[in-house]
PDB file of C-alpha atoms in Angstrom:
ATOM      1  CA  UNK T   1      68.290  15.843 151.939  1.00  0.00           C
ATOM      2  CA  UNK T   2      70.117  18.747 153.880  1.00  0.00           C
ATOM      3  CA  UNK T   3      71.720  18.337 156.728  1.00  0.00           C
ATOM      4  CA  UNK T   4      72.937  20.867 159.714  1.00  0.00           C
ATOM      5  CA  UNK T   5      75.557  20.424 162.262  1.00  0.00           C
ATOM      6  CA  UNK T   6      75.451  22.843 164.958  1.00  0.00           C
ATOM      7  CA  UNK T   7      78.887  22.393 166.250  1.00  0.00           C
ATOM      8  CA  UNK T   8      82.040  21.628 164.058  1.00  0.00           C
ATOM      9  CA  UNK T   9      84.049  20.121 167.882  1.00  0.00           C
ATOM     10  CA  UNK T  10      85.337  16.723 168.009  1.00  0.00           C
ATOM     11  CA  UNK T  11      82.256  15.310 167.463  1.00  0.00           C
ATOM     12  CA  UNK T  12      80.399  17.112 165.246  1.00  0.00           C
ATOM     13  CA  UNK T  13      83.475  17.166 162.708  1.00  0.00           C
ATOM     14  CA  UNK T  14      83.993  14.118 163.268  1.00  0.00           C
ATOM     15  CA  UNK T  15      79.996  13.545 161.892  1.00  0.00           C
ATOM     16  CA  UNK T  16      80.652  15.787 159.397  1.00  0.00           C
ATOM     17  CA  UNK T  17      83.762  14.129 157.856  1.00  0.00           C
ATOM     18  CA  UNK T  18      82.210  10.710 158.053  1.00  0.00           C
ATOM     19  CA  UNK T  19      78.742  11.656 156.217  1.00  0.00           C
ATOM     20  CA  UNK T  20      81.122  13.866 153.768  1.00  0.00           C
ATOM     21  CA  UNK T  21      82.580  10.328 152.541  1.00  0.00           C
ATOM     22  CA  UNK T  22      79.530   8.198 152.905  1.00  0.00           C
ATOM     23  CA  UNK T  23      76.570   7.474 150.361  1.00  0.00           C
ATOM     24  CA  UNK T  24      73.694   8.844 151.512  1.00  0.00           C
ATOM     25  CA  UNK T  25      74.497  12.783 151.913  1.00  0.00           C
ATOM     26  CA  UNK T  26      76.185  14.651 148.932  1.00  0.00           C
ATOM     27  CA  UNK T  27      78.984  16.927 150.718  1.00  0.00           C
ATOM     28  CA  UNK T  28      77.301  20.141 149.247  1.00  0.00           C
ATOM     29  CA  UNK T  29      74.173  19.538 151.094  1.00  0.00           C
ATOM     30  CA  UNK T  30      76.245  19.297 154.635  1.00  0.00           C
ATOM     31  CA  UNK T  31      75.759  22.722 156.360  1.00  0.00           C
ATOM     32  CA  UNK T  32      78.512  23.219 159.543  1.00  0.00           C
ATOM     33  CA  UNK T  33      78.294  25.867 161.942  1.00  0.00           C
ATOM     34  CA  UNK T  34      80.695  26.621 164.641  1.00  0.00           C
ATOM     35  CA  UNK T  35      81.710  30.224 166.361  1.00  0.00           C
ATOM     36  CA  UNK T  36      84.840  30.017 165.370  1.00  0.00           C
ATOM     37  CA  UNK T  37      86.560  29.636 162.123  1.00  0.00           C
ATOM     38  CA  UNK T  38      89.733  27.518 162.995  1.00  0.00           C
ATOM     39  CA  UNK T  39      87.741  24.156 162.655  1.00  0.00           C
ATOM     40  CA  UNK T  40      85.808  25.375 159.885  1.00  0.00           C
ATOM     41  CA  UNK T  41      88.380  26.223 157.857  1.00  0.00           C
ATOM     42  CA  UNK T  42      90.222  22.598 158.672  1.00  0.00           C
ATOM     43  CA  UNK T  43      86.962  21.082 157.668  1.00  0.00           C
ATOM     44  CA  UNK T  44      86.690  22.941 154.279  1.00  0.00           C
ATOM     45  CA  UNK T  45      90.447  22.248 153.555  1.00  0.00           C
ATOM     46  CA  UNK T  46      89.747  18.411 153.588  1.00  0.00           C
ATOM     47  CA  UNK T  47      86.272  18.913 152.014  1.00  0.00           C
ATOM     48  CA  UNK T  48      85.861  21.686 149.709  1.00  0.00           C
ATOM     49  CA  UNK T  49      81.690  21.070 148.752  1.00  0.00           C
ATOM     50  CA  UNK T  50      80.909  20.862 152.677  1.00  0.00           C
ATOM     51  CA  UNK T  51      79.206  25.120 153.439  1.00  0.00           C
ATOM     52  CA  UNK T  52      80.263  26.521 156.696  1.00  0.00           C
ATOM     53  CA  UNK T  53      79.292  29.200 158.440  1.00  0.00           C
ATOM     54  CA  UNK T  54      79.575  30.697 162.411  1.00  0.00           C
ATOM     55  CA  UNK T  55      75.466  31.429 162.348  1.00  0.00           C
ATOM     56  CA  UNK T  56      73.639  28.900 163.383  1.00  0.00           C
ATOM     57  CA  UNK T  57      70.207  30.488 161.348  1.00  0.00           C
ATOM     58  CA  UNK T  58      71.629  30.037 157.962  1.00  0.00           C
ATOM     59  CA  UNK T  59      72.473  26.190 158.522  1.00  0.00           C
ATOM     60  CA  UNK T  60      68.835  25.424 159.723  1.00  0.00           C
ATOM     61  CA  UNK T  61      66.872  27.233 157.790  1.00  0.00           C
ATOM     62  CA  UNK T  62      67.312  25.049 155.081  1.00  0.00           C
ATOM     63  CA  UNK T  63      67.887  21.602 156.602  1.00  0.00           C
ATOM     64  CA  UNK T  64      65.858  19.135 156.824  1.00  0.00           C
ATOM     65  CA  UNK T  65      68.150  17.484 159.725  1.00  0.00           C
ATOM     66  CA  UNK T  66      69.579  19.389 162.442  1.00  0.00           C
ATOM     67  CA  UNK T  67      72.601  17.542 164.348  1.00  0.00           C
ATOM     68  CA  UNK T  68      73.267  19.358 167.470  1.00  0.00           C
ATOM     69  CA  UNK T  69      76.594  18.505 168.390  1.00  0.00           C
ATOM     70  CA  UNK T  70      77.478  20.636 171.118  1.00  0.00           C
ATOM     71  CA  UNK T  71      78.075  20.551 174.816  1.00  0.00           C
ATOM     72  CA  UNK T  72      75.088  19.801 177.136  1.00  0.00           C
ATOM     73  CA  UNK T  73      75.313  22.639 179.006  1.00  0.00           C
ATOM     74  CA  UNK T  74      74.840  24.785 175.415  1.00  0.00           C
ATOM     75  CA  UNK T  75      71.732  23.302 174.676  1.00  0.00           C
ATOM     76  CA  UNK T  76      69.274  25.001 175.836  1.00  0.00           C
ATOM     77  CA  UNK T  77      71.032  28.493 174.509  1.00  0.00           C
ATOM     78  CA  UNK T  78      71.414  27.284 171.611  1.00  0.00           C
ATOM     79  CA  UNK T  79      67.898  25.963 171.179  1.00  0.00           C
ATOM     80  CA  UNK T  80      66.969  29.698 172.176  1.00  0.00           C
ATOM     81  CA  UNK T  81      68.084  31.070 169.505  1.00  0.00           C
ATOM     82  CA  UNK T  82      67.394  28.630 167.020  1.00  0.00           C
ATOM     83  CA  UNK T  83      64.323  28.732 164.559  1.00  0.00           C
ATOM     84  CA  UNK T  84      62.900  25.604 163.666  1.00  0.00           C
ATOM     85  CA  UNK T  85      60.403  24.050 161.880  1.00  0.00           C
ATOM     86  CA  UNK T  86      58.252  21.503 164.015  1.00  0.00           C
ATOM     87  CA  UNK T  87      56.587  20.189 161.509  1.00  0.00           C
ATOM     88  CA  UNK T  88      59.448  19.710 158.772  1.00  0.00           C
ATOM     89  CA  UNK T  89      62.340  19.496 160.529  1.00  0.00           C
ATOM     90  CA  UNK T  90      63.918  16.498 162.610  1.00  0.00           C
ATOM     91  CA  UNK T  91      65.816  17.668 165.358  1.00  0.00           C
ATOM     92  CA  UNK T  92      69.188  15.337 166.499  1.00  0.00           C
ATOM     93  CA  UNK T  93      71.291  15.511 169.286  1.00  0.00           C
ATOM     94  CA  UNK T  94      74.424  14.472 170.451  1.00  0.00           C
ATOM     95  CA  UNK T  95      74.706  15.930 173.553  1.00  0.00           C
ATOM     96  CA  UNK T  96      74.687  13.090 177.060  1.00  0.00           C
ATOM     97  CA  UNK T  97      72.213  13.158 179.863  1.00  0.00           C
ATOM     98  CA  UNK T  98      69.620  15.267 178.262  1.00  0.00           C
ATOM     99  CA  UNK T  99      65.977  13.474 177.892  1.00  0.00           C
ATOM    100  CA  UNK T 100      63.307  13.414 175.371  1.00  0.00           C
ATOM    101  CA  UNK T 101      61.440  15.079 178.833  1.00  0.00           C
ATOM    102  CA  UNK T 102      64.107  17.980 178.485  1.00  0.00           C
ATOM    103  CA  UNK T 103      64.115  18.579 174.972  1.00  0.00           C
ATOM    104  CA  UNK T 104      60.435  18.750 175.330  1.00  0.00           C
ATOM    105  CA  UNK T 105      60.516  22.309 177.500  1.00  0.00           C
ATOM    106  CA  UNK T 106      62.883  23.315 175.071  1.00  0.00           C
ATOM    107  CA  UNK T 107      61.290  22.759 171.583  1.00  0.00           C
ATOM    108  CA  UNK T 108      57.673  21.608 170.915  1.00  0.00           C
ATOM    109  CA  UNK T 109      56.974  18.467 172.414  1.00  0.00           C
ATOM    110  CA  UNK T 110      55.124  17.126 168.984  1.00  0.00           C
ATOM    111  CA  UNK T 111      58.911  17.332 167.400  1.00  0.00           C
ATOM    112  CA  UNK T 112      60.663  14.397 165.560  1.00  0.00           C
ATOM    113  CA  UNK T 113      63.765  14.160 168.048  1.00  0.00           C
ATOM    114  CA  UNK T 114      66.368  11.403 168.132  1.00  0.00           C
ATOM    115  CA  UNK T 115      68.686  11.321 170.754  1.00  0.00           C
ATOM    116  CA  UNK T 116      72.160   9.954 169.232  1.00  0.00           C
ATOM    117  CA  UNK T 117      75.469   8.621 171.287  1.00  0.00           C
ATOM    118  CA  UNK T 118      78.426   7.719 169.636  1.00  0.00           C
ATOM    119  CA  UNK T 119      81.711   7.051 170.778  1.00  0.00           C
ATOM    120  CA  UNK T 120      84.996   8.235 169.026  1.00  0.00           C
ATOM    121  CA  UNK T 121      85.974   6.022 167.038  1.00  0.00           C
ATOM    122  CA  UNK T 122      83.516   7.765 164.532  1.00  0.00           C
ATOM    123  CA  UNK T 123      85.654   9.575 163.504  1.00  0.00           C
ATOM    124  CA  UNK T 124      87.398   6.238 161.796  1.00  0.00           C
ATOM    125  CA  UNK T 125      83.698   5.653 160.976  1.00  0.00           C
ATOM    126  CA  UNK T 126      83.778   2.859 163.484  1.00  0.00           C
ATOM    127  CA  UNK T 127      81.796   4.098 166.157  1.00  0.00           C
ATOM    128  CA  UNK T 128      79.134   1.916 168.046  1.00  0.00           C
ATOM    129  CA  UNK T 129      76.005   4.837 168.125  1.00  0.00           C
ATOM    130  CA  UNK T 130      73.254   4.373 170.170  1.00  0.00           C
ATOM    131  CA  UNK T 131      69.803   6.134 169.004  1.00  0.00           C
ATOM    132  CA  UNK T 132      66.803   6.894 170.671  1.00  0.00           C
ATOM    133  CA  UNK T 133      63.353   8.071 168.749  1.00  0.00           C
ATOM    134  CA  UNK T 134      60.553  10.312 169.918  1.00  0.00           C
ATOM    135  CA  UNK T 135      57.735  11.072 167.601  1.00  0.00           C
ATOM    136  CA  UNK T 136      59.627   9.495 164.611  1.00  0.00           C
ATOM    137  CA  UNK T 137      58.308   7.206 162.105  1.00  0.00           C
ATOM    138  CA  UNK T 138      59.443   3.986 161.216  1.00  0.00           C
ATOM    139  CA  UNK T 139      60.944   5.319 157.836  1.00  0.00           C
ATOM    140  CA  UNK T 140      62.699   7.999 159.895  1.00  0.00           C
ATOM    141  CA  UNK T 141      63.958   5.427 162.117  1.00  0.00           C
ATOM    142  CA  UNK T 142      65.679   3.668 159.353  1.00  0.00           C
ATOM    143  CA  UNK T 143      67.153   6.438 158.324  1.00  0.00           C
ATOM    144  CA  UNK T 144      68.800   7.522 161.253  1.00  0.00           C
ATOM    145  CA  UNK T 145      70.563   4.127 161.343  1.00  0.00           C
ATOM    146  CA  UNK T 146      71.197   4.202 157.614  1.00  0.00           C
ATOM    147  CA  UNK T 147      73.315   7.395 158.382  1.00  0.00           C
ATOM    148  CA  UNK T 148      74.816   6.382 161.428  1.00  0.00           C
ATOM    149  CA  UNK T 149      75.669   2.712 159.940  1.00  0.00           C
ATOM    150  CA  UNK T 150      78.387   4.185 157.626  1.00  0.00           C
ATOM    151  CA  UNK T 151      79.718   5.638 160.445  1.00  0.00           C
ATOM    152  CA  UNK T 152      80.215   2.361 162.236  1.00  0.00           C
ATOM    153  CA  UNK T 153      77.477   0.391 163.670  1.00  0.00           C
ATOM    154  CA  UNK T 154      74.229   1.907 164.674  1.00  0.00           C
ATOM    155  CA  UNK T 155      71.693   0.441 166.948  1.00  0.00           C
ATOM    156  CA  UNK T 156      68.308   1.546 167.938  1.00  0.00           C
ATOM    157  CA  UNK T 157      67.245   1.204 171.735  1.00  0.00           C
ATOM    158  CA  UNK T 158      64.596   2.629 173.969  1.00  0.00           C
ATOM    159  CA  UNK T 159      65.419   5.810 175.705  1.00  0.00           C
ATOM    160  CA  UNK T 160      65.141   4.056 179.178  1.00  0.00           C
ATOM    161  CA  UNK T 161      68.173   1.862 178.466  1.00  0.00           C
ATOM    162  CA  UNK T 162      70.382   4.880 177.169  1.00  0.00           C
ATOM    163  CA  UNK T 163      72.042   5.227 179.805  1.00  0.00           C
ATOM    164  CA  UNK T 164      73.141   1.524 180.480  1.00  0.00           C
ATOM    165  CA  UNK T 165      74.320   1.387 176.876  1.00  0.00           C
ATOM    166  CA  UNK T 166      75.902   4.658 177.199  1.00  0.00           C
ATOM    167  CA  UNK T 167      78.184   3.090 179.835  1.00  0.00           C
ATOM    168  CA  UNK T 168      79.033   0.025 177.811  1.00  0.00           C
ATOM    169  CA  UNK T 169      79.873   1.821 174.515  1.00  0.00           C
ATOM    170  CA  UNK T 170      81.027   5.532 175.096  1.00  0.00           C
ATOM    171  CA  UNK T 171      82.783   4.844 178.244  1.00  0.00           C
ATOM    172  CA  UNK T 172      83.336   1.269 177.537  1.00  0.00           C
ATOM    173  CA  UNK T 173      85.342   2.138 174.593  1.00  0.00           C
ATOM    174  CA  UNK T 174      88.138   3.807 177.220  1.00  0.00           C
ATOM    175  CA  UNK T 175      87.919   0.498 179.279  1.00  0.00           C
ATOM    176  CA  UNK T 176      89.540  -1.096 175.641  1.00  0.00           C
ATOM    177  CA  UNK T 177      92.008   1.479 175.706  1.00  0.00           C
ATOM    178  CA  UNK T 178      92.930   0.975 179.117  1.00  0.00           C
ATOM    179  CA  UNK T 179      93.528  -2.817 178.294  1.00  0.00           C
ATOM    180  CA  UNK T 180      95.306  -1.889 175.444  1.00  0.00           C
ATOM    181  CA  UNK T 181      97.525   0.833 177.484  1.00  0.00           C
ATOM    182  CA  UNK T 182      98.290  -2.232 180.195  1.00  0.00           C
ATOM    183  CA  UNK T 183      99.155  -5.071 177.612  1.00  0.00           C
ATOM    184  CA  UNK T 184     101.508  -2.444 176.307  1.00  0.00           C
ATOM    185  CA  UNK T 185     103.417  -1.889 179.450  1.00  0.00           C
ATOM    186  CA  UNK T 186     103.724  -4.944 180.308  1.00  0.00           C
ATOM    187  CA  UNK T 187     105.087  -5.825 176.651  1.00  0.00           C
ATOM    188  CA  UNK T 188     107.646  -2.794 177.228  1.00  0.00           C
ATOM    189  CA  UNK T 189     108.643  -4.310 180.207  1.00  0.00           C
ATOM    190  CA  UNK T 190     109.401  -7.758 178.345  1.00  0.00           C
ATOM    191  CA  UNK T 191     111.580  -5.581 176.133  1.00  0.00           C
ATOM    192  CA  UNK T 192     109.035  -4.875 173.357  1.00  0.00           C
ATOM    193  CA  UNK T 193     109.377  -1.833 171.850  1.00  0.00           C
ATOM    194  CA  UNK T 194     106.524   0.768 172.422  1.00  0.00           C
ATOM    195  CA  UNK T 195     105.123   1.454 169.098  1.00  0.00           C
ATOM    196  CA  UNK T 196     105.677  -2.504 168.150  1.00  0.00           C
ATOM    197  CA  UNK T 197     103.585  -3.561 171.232  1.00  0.00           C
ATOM    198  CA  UNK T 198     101.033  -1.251 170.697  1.00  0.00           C
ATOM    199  CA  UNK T 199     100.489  -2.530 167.081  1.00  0.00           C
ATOM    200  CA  UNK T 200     100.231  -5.848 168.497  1.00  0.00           C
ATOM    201  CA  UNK T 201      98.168  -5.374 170.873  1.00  0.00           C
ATOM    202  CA  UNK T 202      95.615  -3.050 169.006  1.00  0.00           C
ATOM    203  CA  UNK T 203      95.531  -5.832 166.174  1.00  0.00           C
ATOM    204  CA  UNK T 204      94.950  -8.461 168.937  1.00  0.00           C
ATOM    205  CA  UNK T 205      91.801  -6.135 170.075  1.00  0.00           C
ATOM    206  CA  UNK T 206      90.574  -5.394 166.373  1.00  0.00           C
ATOM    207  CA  UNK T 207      90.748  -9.323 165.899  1.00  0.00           C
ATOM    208  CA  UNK T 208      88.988 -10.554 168.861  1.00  0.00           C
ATOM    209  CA  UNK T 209      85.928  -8.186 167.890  1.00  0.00           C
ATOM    210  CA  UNK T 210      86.471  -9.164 164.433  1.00  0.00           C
ATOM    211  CA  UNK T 211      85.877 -12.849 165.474  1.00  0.00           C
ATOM    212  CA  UNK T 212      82.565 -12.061 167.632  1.00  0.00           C
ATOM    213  CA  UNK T 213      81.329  -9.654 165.360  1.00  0.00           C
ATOM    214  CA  UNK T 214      81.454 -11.655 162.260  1.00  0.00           C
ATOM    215  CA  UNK T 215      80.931 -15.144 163.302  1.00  0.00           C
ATOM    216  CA  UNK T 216      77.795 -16.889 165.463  1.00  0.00           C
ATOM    217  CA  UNK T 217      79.867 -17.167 168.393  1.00  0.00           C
ATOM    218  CA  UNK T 218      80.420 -16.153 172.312  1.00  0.00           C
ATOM    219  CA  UNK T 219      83.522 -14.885 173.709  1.00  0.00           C
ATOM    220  CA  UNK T 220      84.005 -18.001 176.109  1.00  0.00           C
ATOM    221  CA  UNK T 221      83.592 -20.206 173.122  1.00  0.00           C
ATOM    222  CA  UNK T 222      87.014 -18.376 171.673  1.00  0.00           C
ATOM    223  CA  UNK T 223      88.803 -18.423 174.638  1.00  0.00           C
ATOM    224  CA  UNK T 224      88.383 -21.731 174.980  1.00  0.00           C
ATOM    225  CA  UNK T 225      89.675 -22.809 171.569  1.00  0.00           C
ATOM    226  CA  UNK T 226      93.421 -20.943 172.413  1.00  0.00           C
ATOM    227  CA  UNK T 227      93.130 -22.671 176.349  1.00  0.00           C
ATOM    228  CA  UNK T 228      95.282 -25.821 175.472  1.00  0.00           C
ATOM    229  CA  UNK T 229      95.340 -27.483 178.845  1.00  0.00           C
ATOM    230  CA  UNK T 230      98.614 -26.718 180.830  1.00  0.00           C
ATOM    231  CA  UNK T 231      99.303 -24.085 178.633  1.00  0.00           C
ATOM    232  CA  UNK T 232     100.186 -20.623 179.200  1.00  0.00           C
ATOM    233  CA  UNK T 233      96.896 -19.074 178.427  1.00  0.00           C
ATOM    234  CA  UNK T 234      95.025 -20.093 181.050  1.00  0.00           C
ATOM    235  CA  UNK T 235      97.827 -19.628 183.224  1.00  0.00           C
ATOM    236  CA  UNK T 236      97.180 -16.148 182.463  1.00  0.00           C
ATOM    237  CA  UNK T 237      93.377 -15.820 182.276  1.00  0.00           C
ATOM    238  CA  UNK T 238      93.658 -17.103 185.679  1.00  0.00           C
ATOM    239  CA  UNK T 239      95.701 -14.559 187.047  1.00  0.00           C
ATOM    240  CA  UNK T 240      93.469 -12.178 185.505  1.00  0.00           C
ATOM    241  CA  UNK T 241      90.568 -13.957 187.661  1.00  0.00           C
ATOM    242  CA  UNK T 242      92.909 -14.013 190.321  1.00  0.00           C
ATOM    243  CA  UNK T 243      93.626 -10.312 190.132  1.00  0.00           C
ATOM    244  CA  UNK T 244      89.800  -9.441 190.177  1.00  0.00           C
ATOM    245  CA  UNK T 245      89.631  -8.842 186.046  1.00  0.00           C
ATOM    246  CA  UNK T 246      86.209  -9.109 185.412  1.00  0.00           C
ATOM    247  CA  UNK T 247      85.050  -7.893 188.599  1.00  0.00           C
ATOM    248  CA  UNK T 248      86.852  -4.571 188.079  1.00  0.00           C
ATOM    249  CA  UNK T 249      85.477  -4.355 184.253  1.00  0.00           C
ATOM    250  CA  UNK T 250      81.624  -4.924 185.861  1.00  0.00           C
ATOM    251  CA  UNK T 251      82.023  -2.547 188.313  1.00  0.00           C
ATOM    252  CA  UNK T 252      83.981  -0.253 185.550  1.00  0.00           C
ATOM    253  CA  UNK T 253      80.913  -0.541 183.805  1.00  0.00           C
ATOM    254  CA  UNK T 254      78.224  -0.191 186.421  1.00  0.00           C
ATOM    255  CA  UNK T 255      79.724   2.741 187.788  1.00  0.00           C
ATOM    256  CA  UNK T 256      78.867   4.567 184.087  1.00  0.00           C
ATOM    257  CA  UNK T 257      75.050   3.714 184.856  1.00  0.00           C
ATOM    258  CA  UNK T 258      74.596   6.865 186.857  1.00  0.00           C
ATOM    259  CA  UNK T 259      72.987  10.049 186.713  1.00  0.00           C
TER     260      UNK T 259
END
């Protein structure tokens, strides 16, 4: 199985590095291109067997998976001037906010297309990816999360909830930071150092998922079990109430469920 990135940015090296050390594509059949060379040639540096290139034709020709990672304003050029093989090919991309209705005036509309959304962490390979199918088979499907499960956690979803997810997971994943950032400050301001309280803190975060993500449990149910009455937990979880915490996170959220 060959597979073409169109795209060696942030997120399609990121891709790249992350299938490189994976199990299910050999380095040698990862194809990269990118119009310029300087990511190219950081990409090769770290992994000698993936091929690069800056045209876009030699990559696809031979692949029997094309990742578009580029911009979504680029699509549709890029598409242009792509050949592609409707009936062999699968076509992925990367890029927010286009449709299976868009990619359909673009390429034929009887083409396998998956619409993927990741979030940056993949490139620790611990993104949470969204993907969307069109004209894919159930053995394709699997695939797709096969791939994108050793790059974190995949899940499949129906295009119509894409965007709603999109806002939880991409965007969500700067809400985290932004807690992070806070609990930080406030630690520097309790005369923490910086880079100690921003271990802490990011260990704290990596543990509380941890603990949902591994266990048959809900987030209240952990809260409560560090609560001790009168202590000073829920002396602060209620000045987070107080402060409008969770309201601010919904409508954090909420707001990302736009066109």
């Amino acid at each position: 199985m060959k597979i073409a990135i169109i795209g060696a940015g942030n997120m399609g090296g990121a891709i790249a590095r992350g299938l490189a050390r994976g199990t299910i594509v050999k380095a040698n059949e990862i194809f990269v291109a990118n119009p310029s060379n300087g990511k190219l040639d950081a990409l090769k540096a770290e992994f000698p067997e993936i091929n690069v290139t800056n045209d876009n034709d030699e990559v696809v020709k031979e692949a029997d998976i094309i990742i578009l990672a580029v911009k979504p304003w680029m699509v549709e050029q890029v598409l242009s001037f792509t050949k592609l093989d409707i009936e062999r090919q699968v076509l992925v991309s990367v890029a927010g906010g286009l449709s299976f209705d868009r990619f359909s005036e673009w390429v034929s509309p009887q083409m396998t297309i998956f619409r993927v959304i990741p979030n940056t962490a993949i490139s620790e390979r611990q993104s949470m990816t969204l993907i969307a199918s069109r004209n894919a088979s159930k053995e394709q499907e699997q695939l797709m999360l096969d791939i994108f499960n050793e790059l974190g956690m995949a899940m499949l979803i129906p295009e119509s909830q894409m965007r709603a997810t999109t806002a939880l997971t991409s965007c969500g994943i700067a809400y985290v930071l932004k807690y992070i950032q806070a609990a930080m400050q406030a630690g520097i301001e309790m005369g923490v150092c910086p880079k100690d309280a921003q271990k802490m803190v990011a260990q704290s975060v990596k543990g509380a998922a941890e603990l949902i993500l591994n266990n048959d449990t809900h987030p209240s149910v952990e809260i409560d079990k560090v609560t001790t009455p009168g202590g000073i937990t829920i002396k602060g979880i209620n000045e987070l109430d107080h402060a409008g915490f969770t309201s601010a996170v919904i409508k954090a959220i909420k707001a990302g469920n736009v066109e």
